[in-house]
Amino acid sequence: MEIVVIVALVIVAGLAIRVFAGGMDHGRVRQYVGARHGKVLDIRWAPFGPGWFGEESDRIYEVRFRDRDGNEHLAHCKTSMFTGVYLTRDNIVKYAPRPVEGEAAADVDSLAEENRRLREELQRLRDEQA
């Protein structure tokens, strides 16, 4: 009877450690992507992802994230407390929309017009105060 209790406690302890390590891994991956001005969209544990065979300490995740340009990536990530974060098979699965040819110039023109209008309003308010 004692052996059953011990085995159950070992299993529960193992699961608790795995959940804790997974939480730490998620935070580490979010920090890594965020430091490169990206945003993590999804992280999923992928125990049989690329590089799993023979790996003892690193855990593997499938990570979906958006980079600083707005492109959406799907990559596999190996991480552990001591090895940091390493992305593999990083593929862009959805490119960010690019502005239409004349659209960017129109935006610049409208911003310049708004800037001119605000300068005039600021000058008018300064004149009223004087």
GROMACS .gro file of C-alpha atoms in nm:
model
  130
    1MET     CA    1   0.000   0.000   0.000
    2GLU     CA    2   0.286   0.236   0.082
    3ILE     CA    3   0.441   0.184  -0.263
    4VAL     CA    4   0.118   0.298  -0.432
    5VAL     CA    5   0.118   0.620  -0.228
    6ILE     CA    6   0.484   0.683  -0.307
    7VAL     CA    7   0.431   0.624  -0.681
    8ALA     CA    8   0.128   0.854  -0.678
    9LEU     CA    9   0.326   1.127  -0.500
   10VAL     CA   10   0.613   1.095  -0.748
   11ILE     CA   11   0.369   1.125  -1.041
   12VAL     CA   12   0.198   1.429  -0.888
   13ALA     CA   13   0.535   1.593  -0.815
   14GLY     CA   14   0.651   1.526  -1.172
   15LEU     CA   15   0.337   1.684  -1.316
   16ALA     CA   16   0.369   1.986  -1.087
   17ILE     CA   17   0.730   2.039  -1.195
   18ARG     CA   18   0.631   2.005  -1.563
   19VAL     CA   19   0.351   2.264  -1.526
   20PHE     CA   20   0.585   2.504  -1.344
   21ALA     CA   21   0.859   2.460  -1.606
   22GLY     CA   22   0.605   2.514  -1.884
   23GLY     CA   23   0.497   2.843  -1.730
   24MET     CA   24   0.858   2.956  -1.706
   25ASP     CA   25   0.920   2.849  -2.067
   26HIS     CA   26   0.623   3.050  -2.195
   27GLY     CA   27   0.749   3.360  -2.018
   28ARG     CA   28   1.100   3.309  -2.155
   29VAL     CA   29   0.971   3.270  -2.514
   30ARG     CA   30   0.746   3.580  -2.481
   31GLN     CA   31   1.043   3.780  -2.351
   32TYR     CA   32   1.265   3.659  -2.638
   33VAL     CA   33   1.010   3.752  -2.907
   34GLY     CA   34   0.922   4.079  -2.732
   35ALA     CA   35   1.288   4.183  -2.717
   36ARG     CA   36   1.283   4.166  -3.098
   37HIS     CA   37   0.970   4.387  -3.108
   38GLY     CA   38   0.740   4.095  -3.185
   39LYS     CA   39   0.425   3.964  -3.021
   40VAL     CA   40   0.353   3.600  -2.936
   41LEU     CA   41   0.014   3.485  -3.062
   42ASP     CA   42   0.024   3.122  -2.945
   43ILE     CA   43   0.258   2.874  -2.776
   44ARG     CA   44   0.190   2.499  -2.778
   45TRP     CA   45   0.398   2.222  -2.632
   46ALA     CA   46   0.535   2.000  -2.910
   47PRO     CA   47   0.713   1.710  -2.737
   48PHE     CA   48   0.796   1.544  -3.070
   49GLY     CA   49   0.897   1.861  -3.256
   50PRO     CA   50   1.218   1.888  -3.456
   51GLY     CA   51   1.524   1.791  -3.254
   52TRP     CA   52   1.334   1.594  -2.988
   53PHE     CA   53   1.523   1.269  -3.038
   54GLY     CA   54   1.804   1.244  -2.787
   55GLU     CA   55   1.711   1.573  -2.619
   56GLU     CA   56   1.700   1.544  -2.243
   57SER     CA   57   1.687   1.892  -2.095
   58ASP     CA   58   1.524   2.123  -2.352
   59ARG     CA   59   1.152   2.137  -2.407
   60ILE     CA   60   1.012   2.201  -2.755
   61TYR     CA   61   0.721   2.431  -2.841
   62GLU     CA   62   0.541   2.539  -3.155
   63VAL     CA   63   0.527   2.919  -3.148
   64ARG     CA   64   0.311   3.148  -3.360
   65PHE     CA   65   0.417   3.512  -3.342
   66ARG     CA   66   0.401   3.843  -3.528
   67ASP     CA   67   0.730   4.021  -3.603
   68ARG     CA   68   0.797   4.395  -3.595
   69ASP     CA   69   0.686   4.429  -3.960
   70GLY     CA   70   0.353   4.256  -3.892
   71ASN     CA   71   0.442   3.927  -4.062
   72GLU     CA   72   0.305   3.616  -3.891
   73HIS     CA   73   0.558   3.338  -3.821
   74LEU     CA   74   0.525   2.974  -3.724
   75ALA     CA   75   0.840   2.831  -3.567
   76HIS     CA   76   0.957   2.558  -3.335
   77CYS     CA   77   1.139   2.664  -3.025
   78LYS     CA   78   1.371   2.478  -2.792
   79THR     CA   79   1.416   2.618  -2.445
   80SER     CA   80   1.511   2.538  -2.091
   81MET     CA   81   1.616   2.734  -1.787
   82PHE     CA   82   1.985   2.701  -1.869
   83THR     CA   83   1.997   2.705  -2.251
   84GLY     CA   84   1.783   3.010  -2.333
   85VAL     CA   85   1.560   3.019  -2.642
   86TYR     CA   86   1.645   2.877  -2.983
   87LEU     CA   87   1.404   2.907  -3.279
   88THR     CA   88   1.409   2.644  -3.554
   89ARG     CA   89   1.206   2.609  -3.872
   90ASP     CA   90   1.096   2.972  -3.854
   91ASN     CA   91   0.860   3.029  -4.148
   92ILE     CA   92   0.649   3.329  -4.241
   93VAL     CA   93   0.297   3.195  -4.285
   94LYS     CA   94   0.121   3.527  -4.346
   95TYR     CA   95   0.278   3.845  -4.479
   96ALA     CA   96   0.169   4.184  -4.347
   97PRO     CA   97  -0.039   4.389  -4.591
   98ARG     CA   98   0.167   4.647  -4.777
   99PRO     CA   99   0.029   4.992  -4.860
  100VAL     CA  100  -0.099   5.044  -5.212
  101GLU     CA  101   0.134   5.249  -5.437
  102GLY     CA  102  -0.028   5.592  -5.392
  103GLU     CA  103  -0.169   5.522  -5.045
  104ALA     CA  104   0.152   5.604  -4.854
  105ALA     CA  105   0.192   5.937  -5.036
  106ALA     CA  106  -0.172   6.024  -4.962
  107ASP     CA  107  -0.112   5.951  -4.593
  108VAL     CA  108   0.190   6.182  -4.590
  109ASP     CA  109  -0.011   6.458  -4.760
  110SER     CA  110  -0.300   6.428  -4.516
  111LEU     CA  111  -0.059   6.434  -4.220
  112ALA     CA  112   0.116   6.741  -4.357
  113GLU     CA  113  -0.222   6.916  -4.397
  114GLU     CA  114  -0.321   6.822  -4.040
  115ASN     CA  115   0.013   6.948  -3.911
  116ARG     CA  116  -0.036   7.282  -4.090
  117ARG     CA  117  -0.388   7.315  -3.949
  118LEU     CA  118  -0.269   7.243  -3.594
  119ARG     CA  119   0.013   7.498  -3.622
  120GLU     CA  120  -0.238   7.764  -3.730
  121GLU     CA  121  -0.468   7.674  -3.440
  122LEU     CA  122  -0.177   7.689  -3.196
  123GLN     CA  123  -0.075   8.031  -3.328
  124ARG     CA  124  -0.436   8.155  -3.300
  125LEU     CA  125  -0.454   8.041  -2.935
  126ARG     CA  126  -0.119   8.208  -2.856
  127ASP     CA  127  -0.242   8.534  -3.012
  128GLU     CA  128  -0.561   8.522  -2.802
  129GLN     CA  129  -0.359   8.477  -2.482
  130ALA     CA  130  -0.128   8.768  -2.556
   0.00000   0.00000   0.00000
